[in-house]
Coordinates of C-alpha atoms in Angstrom, one line a residue:
M100 CA -23.1 -25.0 -25.7
K101 CA -26.5 -24.7 -24.1
D102 CA -28.3 -25.1 -27.4
D103 CA -26.6 -28.5 -28.0
I104 CA -29.0 -31.4 -27.9
F105 CA -26.2 -34.0 -27.3
R106 CA -23.8 -32.8 -24.6
W107 CA -20.3 -34.2 -24.2
S108 CA -19.8 -36.0 -21.0
D109 CA -16.4 -36.5 -19.2
G110 CA -17.6 -40.0 -18.8
F111 CA -17.2 -40.6 -22.5
A112 CA -13.4 -40.1 -22.4
I113 CA -11.2 -43.2 -22.7
G114 CA -8.0 -41.4 -21.7
L115 CA -6.4 -41.5 -25.2
E116 CA -6.1 -37.9 -26.5
I117 CA -6.3 -38.5 -30.2
V118 CA -9.3 -40.8 -29.8
D119 CA -11.1 -38.6 -27.3
N120 CA -10.7 -35.6 -29.6
Q121 CA -12.2 -37.5 -32.5
H122 CA -15.1 -38.6 -30.2
H123 CA -15.7 -35.0 -29.3
K124 CA -15.8 -34.1 -33.0
L125 CA -18.3 -36.9 -33.7
V126 CA -20.6 -35.6 -31.0
S127 CA -20.3 -32.1 -32.4
I128 CA -21.3 -33.3 -35.9
L129 CA -24.2 -35.3 -34.3
N130 CA -25.4 -32.0 -32.8
Q131 CA -25.5 -30.4 -36.2
L132 CA -27.5 -33.3 -37.6
A133 CA -30.0 -32.9 -34.6
Q134 CA -30.3 -29.1 -35.1
I135 CA -31.2 -29.7 -38.8
H136 CA -33.8 -32.4 -37.9
T137 CA -35.4 -30.1 -35.4
S138 CA -35.4 -26.9 -37.6
K139 CA -36.9 -25.8 -40.9
A140 CA -33.6 -26.4 -42.7
G141 CA -33.8 -28.2 -46.0
G142 CA -33.4 -31.9 -46.6
V143 CA -30.2 -31.2 -48.6
D144 CA -28.6 -29.7 -45.5
L145 CA -29.5 -32.9 -43.6
L146 CA -27.8 -35.1 -46.2
R147 CA -24.7 -32.9 -46.2
V148 CA -24.2 -33.1 -42.5
F149 CA -25.2 -36.8 -42.6
D150 CA -22.4 -37.4 -45.2
E151 CA -20.0 -35.4 -43.1
L152 CA -20.8 -37.6 -40.1
V153 CA -20.3 -40.9 -42.1
N154 CA -17.0 -39.6 -43.7
Y155 CA -15.6 -38.5 -40.4
T156 CA -16.6 -41.7 -38.7
A157 CA -14.8 -43.7 -41.4
Y158 CA -11.7 -41.5 -40.8
H159 CA -12.1 -42.2 -37.0
F160 CA -12.4 -45.9 -37.6
S161 CA -9.2 -45.8 -39.7
T162 CA -7.4 -44.0 -36.8
E163 CA -8.5 -46.6 -34.3
E164 CA -7.6 -49.6 -36.5
S165 CA -4.1 -48.1 -37.1
L166 CA -3.7 -47.8 -33.4
M167 CA -4.7 -51.4 -32.9
D168 CA -2.1 -52.5 -35.5
E169 CA 0.6 -50.3 -34.1
V170 CA 0.2 -51.4 -30.5
G171 CA -0.7 -55.0 -31.2
V172 CA -3.9 -55.4 -29.2
S173 CA -5.3 -58.8 -28.7
K174 CA -6.8 -60.6 -31.7
E175 CA -10.1 -61.1 -29.9
H176 CA -10.5 -57.4 -29.2
A177 CA -9.3 -56.4 -32.7
V178 CA -11.8 -58.7 -34.4
A179 CA -14.7 -57.5 -32.2
H180 CA -13.7 -53.9 -32.7
R181 CA -13.6 -54.2 -36.5
R182 CA -16.9 -56.0 -36.5
A183 CA -18.5 -53.1 -34.6
H184 CA -17.1 -50.7 -37.2
Q185 CA -18.5 -52.9 -40.0
H186 CA -21.9 -53.0 -38.3
F187 CA -22.0 -49.2 -38.2
V188 CA -21.1 -48.9 -41.9
E189 CA -24.0 -51.3 -42.8
Q190 CA -26.5 -49.5 -40.6
A191 CA -25.3 -46.1 -41.9
L192 CA -25.7 -47.4 -45.5
A193 CA -29.3 -48.4 -44.9
A194 CA -30.1 -45.0 -43.2
R195 CA -28.4 -43.1 -46.0
E196 CA -30.4 -44.8 -48.7
K197 CA -33.6 -44.0 -46.8
A198 CA -32.6 -40.4 -46.3
A199 CA -31.8 -39.9 -50.0
V200 CA -35.4 -40.7 -50.9
T201 CA -37.3 -38.8 -48.1
P202 CA -34.8 -36.8 -46.1
R203 CA -37.3 -35.0 -44.0
E204 CA -38.8 -38.3 -42.8
V205 CA -35.5 -39.4 -41.3
T206 CA -35.8 -37.8 -37.9
G207 CA -35.8 -39.2 -34.4
E208 CA -35.3 -42.8 -35.5
V209 CA -32.0 -42.2 -37.2
L210 CA -30.7 -39.9 -34.5
A211 CA -31.7 -42.3 -31.8
F212 CA -29.7 -45.1 -33.5
L213 CA -26.6 -42.9 -34.1
T214 CA -26.6 -41.5 -30.6
N215 CA -27.1 -44.9 -28.9
W216 CA -24.6 -46.7 -31.2
L217 CA -21.8 -44.1 -30.9
I218 CA -22.1 -43.7 -27.1
Q219 CA -22.3 -47.4 -26.5
H220 CA -19.3 -47.9 -28.8
I221 CA -17.3 -45.3 -26.9
L222 CA -18.2 -46.8 -23.5
G223 CA -17.6 -50.4 -24.8
V224 CA -15.0 -51.4 -27.3
D225 CA -13.3 -47.9 -27.4
R226 CA -12.8 -47.9 -23.6
R227 CA -11.4 -51.3 -23.8
L228 CA -9.0 -50.1 -26.6
G229 CA -7.6 -47.6 -24.1
D230 CA -7.2 -50.3 -21.5
E231 CA -5.4 -52.5 -24.0
I232 CA -3.0 -49.7 -25.0
R233 CA -2.2 -49.0 -21.3
K234 CA -1.4 -52.6 -20.7
A235 CA 0.8 -52.7 -23.8
H236 CA 2.8 -49.7 -22.6
Q237 CA 3.1 -51.2 -19.1
A238 CA 4.2 -54.6 -20.5
S239 CA 6.9 -53.0 -22.6
G240 CA 8.1 -50.8 -19.8
T241 CA 7.8 -47.6 -21.8
Q242 CA 6.5 -44.4 -20.5
L243 CA 2.7 -44.4 -20.0
T244 CA 1.1 -42.1 -22.5
V245 CA -2.5 -43.1 -21.9
S246 CA -4.2 -41.8 -18.8
P247 CA -7.1 -43.7 -17.1
P248 CA -10.5 -42.3 -18.1
P249 CA -12.0 -39.8 -15.7
S250 CA -15.2 -40.7 -13.8
G251 CA -17.4 -37.8 -14.9
E252 CA -21.2 -37.4 -15.0
R253 CA -23.3 -40.5 -15.6
T254 CA -23.4 -41.1 -19.3
T255 CA -26.8 -43.0 -19.3
E256 CA -28.6 -39.9 -17.9
V257 CA -26.7 -37.7 -20.5
L258 CA -28.0 -39.9 -23.3
L259 CA -31.6 -40.0 -22.0
E260 CA -31.7 -36.2 -21.4
A261 CA -30.4 -35.7 -25.0
L262 CA -33.1 -37.8 -26.5
D263 CA -35.8 -36.0 -24.4
R264 CA -34.5 -32.6 -25.6
L265 CA -34.6 -33.9 -29.2
Y266 CA -38.2 -35.1 -29.1
V267 CA -39.3 -31.9 -27.2
R268 CA -37.7 -29.8 -29.9
L269 CA -39.3 -31.8 -32.6
G270 CA -42.7 -31.4 -31.0
Q271 CA -42.2 -27.6 -30.7
N272 CA -41.2 -27.3 -34.4
T273 CA -44.1 -29.4 -35.6
A274 CA -46.5 -26.9 -33.8
E275 CA -44.6 -24.0 -35.4
L276 CA -44.8 -25.5 -38.8
T277 CA -48.5 -26.1 -38.4
E278 CA -49.1 -22.6 -37.3
T279 CA -47.0 -21.2 -40.2
N280 CA -49.0 -23.3 -42.7
H281 CA -52.3 -22.0 -41.2
R282 CA -51.1 -18.4 -41.6
L283 CA -50.0 -19.1 -45.2
Q284 CA -53.5 -20.4 -46.0
Q285 CA -55.0 -17.2 -44.7
E286 CA -52.7 -15.1 -46.8
L287 CA -53.5 -17.0 -49.9
A288 CA -57.2 -16.4 -49.3
K289 CA -56.7 -12.6 -48.8
S290 CA -55.6 -11.5 -52.2
K291 CA -56.6 -13.1 -55.5
Q292 CA -54.4 -10.5 -57.3
A293 CA -51.2 -12.0 -55.7
E294 CA -52.1 -15.6 -56.5
Q295 CA -49.6 -16.0 -59.4
Y296 CA -46.7 -14.7 -57.3
L297 CA -47.7 -16.9 -54.4
R298 CA -47.5 -19.9 -56.7
I299 CA -44.0 -19.0 -57.7
A300 CA -43.0 -18.4 -54.0
A301 CA -44.6 -21.7 -52.9
T302 CA -42.8 -23.7 -55.7
A303 CA -39.5 -22.0 -54.9
F304 CA -40.0 -22.6 -51.1
E305 CA -40.4 -26.4 -51.7
A306 CA -37.0 -26.5 -53.5
Q307 CA -35.2 -25.0 -50.5
E308 CA -31.9 -24.8 -52.4
A309 CA -30.3 -22.9 -55.2
I310 CA -33.3 -21.3 -57.0
V311 CA -33.6 -19.6 -60.4
I312 CA -36.9 -18.2 -61.8
T313 CA -37.3 -17.6 -65.5
D314 CA -40.1 -16.2 -67.6
G315 CA -42.0 -18.3 -70.2
D316 CA -39.2 -17.8 -72.8
G317 CA -36.5 -19.0 -70.4
N318 CA -34.9 -15.7 -69.5
I319 CA -33.7 -15.5 -65.9
L320 CA -35.8 -13.1 -63.8
E321 CA -34.4 -14.0 -60.3
A322 CA -31.8 -16.2 -58.7
N323 CA -31.0 -16.6 -55.0
N324 CA -27.6 -16.5 -53.2
A325 CA -27.3 -20.3 -53.1
F326 CA -27.4 -20.2 -56.9
S327 CA -24.5 -17.8 -57.0
Q328 CA -22.5 -19.9 -54.5
I329 CA -22.9 -23.1 -56.5
T330 CA -22.4 -21.6 -60.0
G331 CA -20.0 -18.8 -59.2
Y332 CA -22.1 -16.3 -61.1
D333 CA -23.1 -13.1 -59.4
H334 CA -26.8 -12.1 -59.3
N335 CA -26.4 -9.3 -61.8
E336 CA -24.5 -11.6 -64.2
V337 CA -27.4 -14.0 -64.8
I338 CA -30.4 -11.7 -64.9
G339 CA -31.8 -11.7 -68.4
R340 CA -29.6 -14.6 -69.6
N341 CA -30.6 -18.2 -70.4
P342 CA -29.7 -21.1 -68.0
R343 CA -27.8 -22.5 -71.0
L344 CA -24.8 -20.6 -69.7
L345 CA -24.3 -23.6 -67.3
N346 CA -24.1 -26.2 -70.2
S347 CA -21.2 -28.6 -69.5
K348 CA -21.3 -30.1 -73.0
R349 CA -21.6 -33.6 -71.4
H350 CA -25.2 -34.1 -72.5
D351 CA -26.4 -34.3 -76.1
A352 CA -29.3 -32.5 -77.7
A353 CA -31.6 -35.5 -77.1
F354 CA -31.1 -35.2 -73.4
Y355 CA -32.3 -31.6 -73.3
E356 CA -35.2 -32.3 -75.7
A357 CA -36.4 -35.1 -73.4
M358 CA -36.1 -32.8 -70.4
W359 CA -38.2 -30.0 -71.9
D360 CA -40.7 -32.4 -73.4
S361 CA -41.3 -33.7 -69.9
V362 CA -41.8 -30.1 -68.6
K363 CA -44.2 -29.3 -71.4
H364 CA -46.4 -32.4 -71.0
N365 CA -46.0 -33.2 -67.3
G366 CA -45.3 -29.7 -65.9
S367 CA -42.0 -30.8 -64.3
W368 CA -38.7 -32.6 -64.7
Q369 CA -36.1 -33.7 -62.3
G370 CA -32.9 -35.7 -62.5
E371 CA -29.1 -35.6 -62.4
I372 CA -27.3 -33.2 -64.7
W373 CA -23.7 -32.2 -65.2
N374 CA -23.3 -28.4 -65.1
R375 CA -20.3 -26.1 -65.5
R376 CA -19.4 -23.3 -63.0
K377 CA -18.2 -19.9 -64.0
D378 CA -14.6 -20.9 -63.4
G379 CA -15.0 -23.9 -65.8
G380 CA -15.3 -26.6 -63.1
I381 CA -17.8 -29.4 -63.7
Y382 CA -20.1 -30.5 -60.9
L383 CA -22.9 -33.0 -60.6
A384 CA -26.3 -31.4 -59.7
W385 CA -29.8 -32.6 -58.9
L386 CA -32.1 -30.3 -60.9
S387 CA -35.8 -29.9 -60.6
I388 CA -37.8 -27.8 -63.1
T389 CA -41.4 -26.9 -62.5
A390 CA -43.7 -24.9 -64.7
V391 CA -46.0 -22.3 -63.1
R392 CA -49.2 -22.0 -65.1
D393 CA -52.0 -19.3 -65.2
D394 CA -55.7 -20.0 -65.1
A395 CA -55.6 -20.9 -68.8
G396 CA -52.9 -23.5 -68.3
V397 CA -50.2 -21.5 -70.1
A398 CA -46.7 -21.7 -68.6
T399 CA -45.9 -18.2 -67.5
H400 CA -42.8 -19.0 -65.4
Y401 CA -40.3 -21.8 -64.7
V402 CA -38.8 -22.5 -61.4
G403 CA -35.5 -24.4 -61.3
T404 CA -34.0 -25.7 -58.0
T405 CA -30.5 -27.0 -58.0
T406 CA -28.4 -29.0 -55.5
D407 CA -24.7 -29.7 -55.9
I408 CA -24.6 -33.5 -55.1
T409 CA -20.9 -34.1 -56.1
E410 CA -19.8 -34.6 -52.5
R411 CA -22.9 -36.7 -51.7
R412 CA -22.1 -39.0 -54.7
T413 CA -18.5 -39.3 -53.4
A414 CA -19.8 -40.2 -49.9
E415 CA -22.3 -42.7 -51.4
D416 CA -19.5 -44.3 -53.4
K417 CA -17.4 -44.5 -50.3
I418 CA -20.2 -46.2 -48.3
K419 CA -20.8 -48.6 -51.1
E420 CA -17.1 -49.4 -51.2
L421 CA -17.0 -50.1 -47.5
A422 CA -20.1 -52.3 -47.8
F423 CA -19.3 -54.3 -51.0
F424 CA -15.5 -54.3 -51.3
D425 CA -12.8 -55.9 -49.2
Q426 CA -10.7 -53.3 -47.4
I427 CA -7.4 -55.3 -47.8
T428 CA -7.4 -56.2 -51.5
G429 CA -10.0 -53.9 -52.9
L430 CA -11.8 -56.9 -54.5
P431 CA -15.5 -57.6 -54.1
N432 CA -16.3 -59.0 -50.7
R433 CA -18.5 -62.0 -49.8
R434 CA -21.7 -59.9 -50.0
L435 CA -21.0 -58.6 -53.5
M436 CA -19.7 -62.0 -54.6
L437 CA -23.0 -63.7 -53.6
D438 CA -25.0 -61.1 -55.5
R439 CA -22.9 -61.6 -58.6
L440 CA -23.1 -65.4 -58.3
D441 CA -26.9 -65.2 -58.2
K442 CA -26.9 -63.0 -61.3
S443 CA -24.6 -65.5 -63.1
L444 CA -27.1 -68.2 -62.4
T445 CA -29.8 -66.2 -64.0
S446 CA -27.7 -65.3 -67.0
C447 CA -26.9 -69.0 -67.5
V448 CA -30.6 -69.8 -67.7
R449 CA -31.3 -66.8 -70.1
H450 CA -28.5 -67.6 -72.5
T451 CA -28.3 -71.4 -72.1
R452 CA -24.7 -71.3 -71.0
H453 CA -22.6 -72.8 -68.2
G454 CA -20.6 -71.2 -65.4
A455 CA -17.8 -72.3 -63.0
L456 CA -17.2 -71.4 -59.4
F457 CA -13.6 -71.6 -58.0
L458 CA -12.9 -71.6 -54.3
I459 CA -9.2 -70.9 -53.7
D460 CA -7.5 -71.4 -50.4
L461 CA -3.8 -70.5 -49.9
D462 CA -1.7 -73.3 -48.4
H463 CA 0.0 -72.7 -45.1
F464 CA -1.0 -69.0 -45.0
K465 CA -1.2 -69.0 -41.2
T466 CA 2.5 -69.9 -41.1
L467 CA 3.4 -66.6 -42.9
N468 CA 1.3 -64.6 -40.5
D469 CA 2.8 -66.3 -37.5
T470 CA 6.4 -65.9 -38.6
V471 CA 6.6 -62.4 -40.3
G472 CA 3.4 -60.8 -39.1
H473 CA -0.1 -60.0 -40.3
A474 CA 1.0 -56.9 -42.2
M475 CA 3.2 -59.0 -44.5
G476 CA 0.3 -61.5 -44.8
D477 CA -2.0 -58.7 -45.9
C478 CA 0.6 -57.7 -48.5
L479 CA 0.6 -61.3 -49.8
L480 CA -3.2 -61.2 -50.1
I481 CA -3.0 -58.0 -52.2
E482 CA -0.5 -59.6 -54.5
V483 CA -2.6 -62.8 -54.8
G484 CA -5.7 -60.7 -55.7
K485 CA -3.7 -59.0 -58.5
R486 CA -2.4 -62.2 -59.9
L487 CA -5.9 -63.9 -59.9
T488 CA -7.3 -60.9 -61.7
T489 CA -4.8 -61.5 -64.6
C490 CA -6.0 -65.1 -64.9
V491 CA -9.6 -64.3 -65.9
R492 CA -11.5 -62.1 -68.4
D493 CA -12.8 -58.6 -67.6
G494 CA -16.4 -59.9 -67.2
D495 CA -15.5 -62.5 -64.6
T496 CA -15.4 -61.9 -60.9
V497 CA -12.5 -62.3 -58.5
A498 CA -13.5 -61.8 -54.8
H499 CA -11.8 -62.0 -51.4
I500 CA -14.3 -63.5 -49.0
G501 CA -12.1 -63.5 -45.9
G502 CA -8.9 -64.9 -44.4
D503 CA -6.9 -66.6 -47.1
E504 CA -9.9 -67.6 -49.3
F505 CA -10.7 -66.2 -52.7
V506 CA -13.6 -66.9 -55.1
I507 CA -13.6 -66.7 -58.9
I508 CA -16.9 -66.8 -60.9
I509 CA -16.5 -67.7 -64.6
E510 CA -19.4 -67.0 -66.9
D511 CA -20.5 -67.7 -70.4
L512 CA -18.9 -71.2 -70.9
D513 CA -19.9 -73.8 -73.5
G514 CA -21.8 -76.7 -72.2
G515 CA -20.7 -80.3 -71.4
E516 CA -17.1 -81.2 -71.5
Q517 CA -16.1 -77.9 -72.9
A518 CA -17.0 -76.1 -69.6
A519 CA -14.8 -78.6 -67.7
I520 CA -11.9 -78.2 -70.2
H521 CA -12.1 -74.4 -70.0
S522 CA -12.1 -74.6 -66.2
E523 CA -9.2 -76.9 -66.2
V524 CA -7.1 -74.5 -68.2
I525 CA -8.0 -71.6 -65.9
A526 CA -7.2 -73.7 -62.8
E527 CA -3.7 -74.7 -64.2
K528 CA -3.1 -71.0 -65.1
I529 CA -4.0 -69.9 -61.6
Q530 CA -1.7 -72.5 -59.9
S531 CA 1.2 -71.6 -62.1
K532 CA 0.7 -67.9 -61.5
L533 CA 0.3 -68.2 -57.7
A534 CA 3.4 -70.5 -57.5
E535 CA 5.8 -67.7 -58.8
P536 CA 7.9 -66.1 -56.0
Y537 CA 6.4 -63.0 -54.2
K538 CA 8.6 -60.1 -53.3
L539 CA 6.7 -58.6 -50.4
S540 CA 7.5 -55.2 -48.9
I541 CA 5.9 -53.2 -46.1
T542 CA 6.7 -50.0 -44.2
T543 CA 7.3 -50.6 -40.5
P544 CA 5.9 -48.2 -37.8
D545 CA 9.4 -46.7 -37.5
G546 CA 9.5 -45.8 -41.2
Q547 CA 11.8 -48.6 -42.3
I548 CA 11.2 -50.8 -45.4
S549 CA 10.9 -54.5 -44.6
Q550 CA 11.1 -56.9 -47.5
Y551 CA 10.4 -60.6 -47.7
V552 CA 10.5 -63.2 -50.5
H553 CA 7.8 -65.8 -50.2
Q554 CA 6.5 -68.7 -52.2
C555 CA 3.1 -70.3 -51.7
S556 CA 0.7 -72.7 -53.4
A557 CA -3.1 -73.0 -53.4
S558 CA -5.7 -75.7 -53.1
I559 CA -8.6 -75.1 -55.5
G560 CA -12.1 -76.5 -55.5
I561 CA -14.3 -76.2 -58.6
T562 CA -17.9 -76.8 -59.3
L563 CA -19.9 -76.1 -62.5
F564 CA -23.4 -74.7 -62.7
R565 CA -25.9 -73.9 -65.4
D566 CA -29.2 -72.9 -63.7
H567 CA -31.0 -72.3 -60.4
S568 CA -31.3 -76.0 -59.6
L569 CA -28.8 -75.2 -56.8
T570 CA -28.8 -72.2 -54.5
T571 CA -25.7 -70.0 -54.1
D572 CA -25.0 -71.5 -50.7
E573 CA -25.2 -75.0 -52.1
L574 CA -22.8 -74.1 -54.9
I575 CA -20.3 -72.7 -52.4
K576 CA -20.5 -75.8 -50.2
R577 CA -19.8 -77.9 -53.2
A578 CA -16.7 -75.8 -54.1
E579 CA -15.6 -76.0 -50.4
A580 CA -15.9 -79.8 -50.5
A581 CA -13.8 -80.0 -53.7
M582 CA -11.2 -77.6 -52.1
Y583 CA -10.9 -79.7 -49.0
Q584 CA -10.4 -82.8 -51.2
A585 CA -7.6 -81.0 -52.9
K586 CA -6.0 -80.4 -49.5
V587 CA -6.4 -84.0 -48.5
E588 CA -4.7 -85.1 -51.6
G589 CA -1.5 -83.1 -50.9
R590 CA -2.5 -79.4 -51.5
N591 CA -1.2 -77.4 -54.4
T592 CA -3.7 -79.0 -56.7
H593 CA -7.4 -78.6 -57.8
R594 CA -10.3 -80.9 -57.6
Y595 CA -13.9 -80.9 -59.0
F596 CA -17.0 -81.6 -56.9
D597 CA -18.9 -84.8 -57.3
P598 CA -21.5 -86.6 -55.1
Q599 CA -18.9 -89.1 -53.8
M600 CA -16.8 -86.2 -52.7
Q601 CA -19.7 -84.8 -50.8
A602 CA -20.4 -88.1 -49.1
A603 CA -16.8 -88.3 -48.0
V604 CA -16.9 -84.9 -46.5
R605 CA -20.0 -85.9 -44.5
A606 CA -18.4 -89.0 -43.3
R607 CA -15.3 -87.1 -42.2
T608 CA -17.5 -84.7 -40.2
A609 CA -19.3 -87.6 -38.5
M610 CA -15.9 -89.2 -37.7
E611 CA -14.6 -86.0 -36.2
Q612 CA -17.6 -85.8 -33.9
D613 CA -17.2 -89.5 -32.9
L614 CA -13.5 -88.9 -32.3
R615 CA -14.2 -86.1 -29.8
T616 CA -16.6 -88.4 -28.0
A617 CA -14.1 -91.3 -28.0
I618 CA -11.4 -89.1 -26.3
I619 CA -13.8 -88.1 -23.6
E620 CA -15.1 -91.6 -23.0
G621 CA -11.7 -93.3 -23.5
Q622 CA -12.8 -95.7 -26.3
F623 CA -9.2 -96.5 -27.2
E624 CA -7.0 -99.5 -26.4
L625 CA -3.2 -99.8 -26.3
Y626 CA -1.3 -102.7 -27.8
Y627 CA 2.3 -103.3 -27.0
Q628 CA 4.6 -104.6 -29.7
P629 CA 7.8 -106.2 -28.2
Q630 CA 11.2 -104.7 -29.0
V631 CA 14.2 -107.1 -29.0
N632 CA 17.9 -106.7 -29.1
A633 CA 20.5 -108.5 -31.2
T634 CA 20.2 -111.6 -29.1
N635 CA 16.4 -111.6 -29.3
Q636 CA 15.9 -110.6 -25.7
V637 CA 12.8 -108.4 -25.1
I638 CA 14.0 -105.0 -23.8
G639 CA 10.9 -102.8 -24.3
A640 CA 7.7 -102.3 -26.2
E641 CA 6.3 -100.0 -28.8
V642 CA 2.9 -98.6 -28.0
L643 CA 0.2 -99.0 -30.7
V644 CA -3.2 -97.3 -30.2
R645 CA -6.5 -98.7 -31.6
W646 CA -10.0 -97.1 -31.5
K647 CA -12.7 -99.5 -30.4
H648 CA -15.7 -97.8 -31.9
P649 CA -19.0 -98.8 -30.3
E650 CA -20.7 -99.2 -33.7
R651 CA -18.0 -99.7 -36.3
G652 CA -15.7 -102.0 -34.2
M653 CA -11.9 -101.7 -34.2
I654 CA -10.6 -98.7 -36.3
L655 CA -6.9 -98.8 -37.2
P656 CA -4.6 -95.7 -36.7
G657 CA -4.2 -95.0 -40.4
E658 CA -7.9 -94.1 -40.6
F659 CA -8.2 -91.8 -37.5
I660 CA -4.7 -90.4 -36.7
P661 CA -4.6 -88.1 -39.8
L662 CA -8.0 -86.7 -38.8
A663 CA -6.8 -86.2 -35.2
E664 CA -3.7 -84.3 -36.5
E665 CA -5.7 -82.1 -38.8
T666 CA -8.3 -81.1 -36.2
G667 CA -5.9 -80.7 -33.3
L668 CA -7.4 -83.7 -31.4
I669 CA -4.0 -85.4 -31.6
L670 CA -2.9 -83.5 -28.4
P671 CA -5.6 -84.8 -26.0
L672 CA -5.3 -88.2 -27.6
G673 CA -1.5 -88.2 -27.1
H674 CA -2.0 -87.2 -23.4
W675 CA -4.4 -90.2 -23.0
V676 CA -1.9 -92.6 -24.6
M677 CA 1.0 -91.2 -22.5
A678 CA -1.0 -91.6 -19.2
K679 CA -2.1 -95.1 -20.0
A680 CA 1.4 -96.2 -21.1
C681 CA 2.9 -94.7 -17.9
Q682 CA 0.4 -96.6 -15.9
Q683 CA 1.4 -99.8 -17.7
L684 CA 5.1 -99.1 -17.0
T685 CA 4.2 -98.7 -13.3
A686 CA 2.5 -102.0 -13.3
W687 CA 5.4 -103.7 -15.0
S688 CA 7.9 -102.2 -12.6
N689 CA 6.4 -104.4 -9.8
S690 CA 7.2 -107.6 -11.9
K691 CA 10.6 -109.3 -11.7
D692 CA 10.4 -110.4 -15.3
L693 CA 9.0 -107.1 -16.8
G694 CA 10.4 -104.4 -14.6
H695 CA 13.4 -103.8 -16.9
L696 CA 11.2 -103.0 -19.9
T697 CA 11.1 -99.5 -21.4

């Protein structure tokens, strides 16, 4: 439409109908948000449309991620795409918190971010999503269901024009509001007789939502249409009655006494309140009550403004869930885990108690993903999260921090050996619980039920804490060091952190770096051990590799081969050994005495 600030461009289409339709819807909601920002509409309307945009965007993200899983797009693209979604959720959370405090101040800044992000997301990762789906269809030989995106008008110019129109509209409305305020001041000066009614009107105007006006005794004199829409009571049903007809029975007498005590002494009260509609439904409202006083300071009227914030609270809870909880397991994510760990450290200091940090890594989890798919792997993660939760108390924290890693924070432990003993019991309980067989079940894209029985073990690193002498990052590093030690010692076990363990980890890291350099520079030597037959005749040789370190001297295979295998460096090392051995065979082939060796 011609009044739209943000206009849909053909250049935004990626050629996938379901995604393009949702993009078009997002631009439509964005226009509603821009209209409210550039009009005299209330801040509550702004928050309502803002929440609608966030909720629909979350729904849109879910659609795209389902498509990625269904088609099997490249891992590189899927990770980048999901990171873009997470970035939007974090930015939207920050903007939403700001808007909740001062909604009218959230204007061009938020709109500029949303417009720029959404359009760049469409033109970037979403367009690549269409390309990936087209390639998948072509590779499988199925009928092409995704058409190439059209080359429409230039999208950069569309974005710049939209922002220009937005700021022009904001400037015009600012001038209009200034002029309106000037005229209001003139009207206030004209008639002293209407002063009391103008106070009531000005107070009601500030509320901008459902409005009810009572006399000094609390009898309703007037209520607007928004009040009827929220409560379900017609205008004539409430005139002369007391607002107590909305009482939900969820607040005690002390709550209402404190409310009216604030109105009496401070002239106002505001806060959340549970109310009841005419049909009996309960809703959460933000209520503001303001006393209108005469020249003598006596309250002659009360103005109540009400906003139904039930949906807003639901949206806020959804945003918090996306920001603080893992989307696979529903457990706290890394961000929330770090916050709780910091609070645990503070609690240990306050109550002179100990705590324990467990880092749990599933053994050979990648094998499960590679053999039966990531969907089955996600199913295992969910089941592991459930089992870990049964191993700890309600006040403890179980978090999924990514991949196949979980964290458990145990609080309120006795000091000294008792903390270690308690942690040992928990670790053994965890390993026993996780070792039980898993009956995994998923629904395939064609609607079939796929089942799989799996067994796995876990390597656990444990570190104890009692104060802020270590940061959260340092504690996690200690738990990681202990966990890696558990893996080195055969997996399916648990280990505690100690300084020697940390030194060993640092030495391992240094050796890995040296090993990479050694392969590039060829710091290895081959030794040939003769192989003889039954008559003691030399028929071949076994190749033995040694590492001639420039500083440490000769290093035997038992020290560096396991590290090479674990880091993947065994492949380039093997290629080097093979090339050198073949060169030696070539040299031997020219010798009458050695040419027969293998």
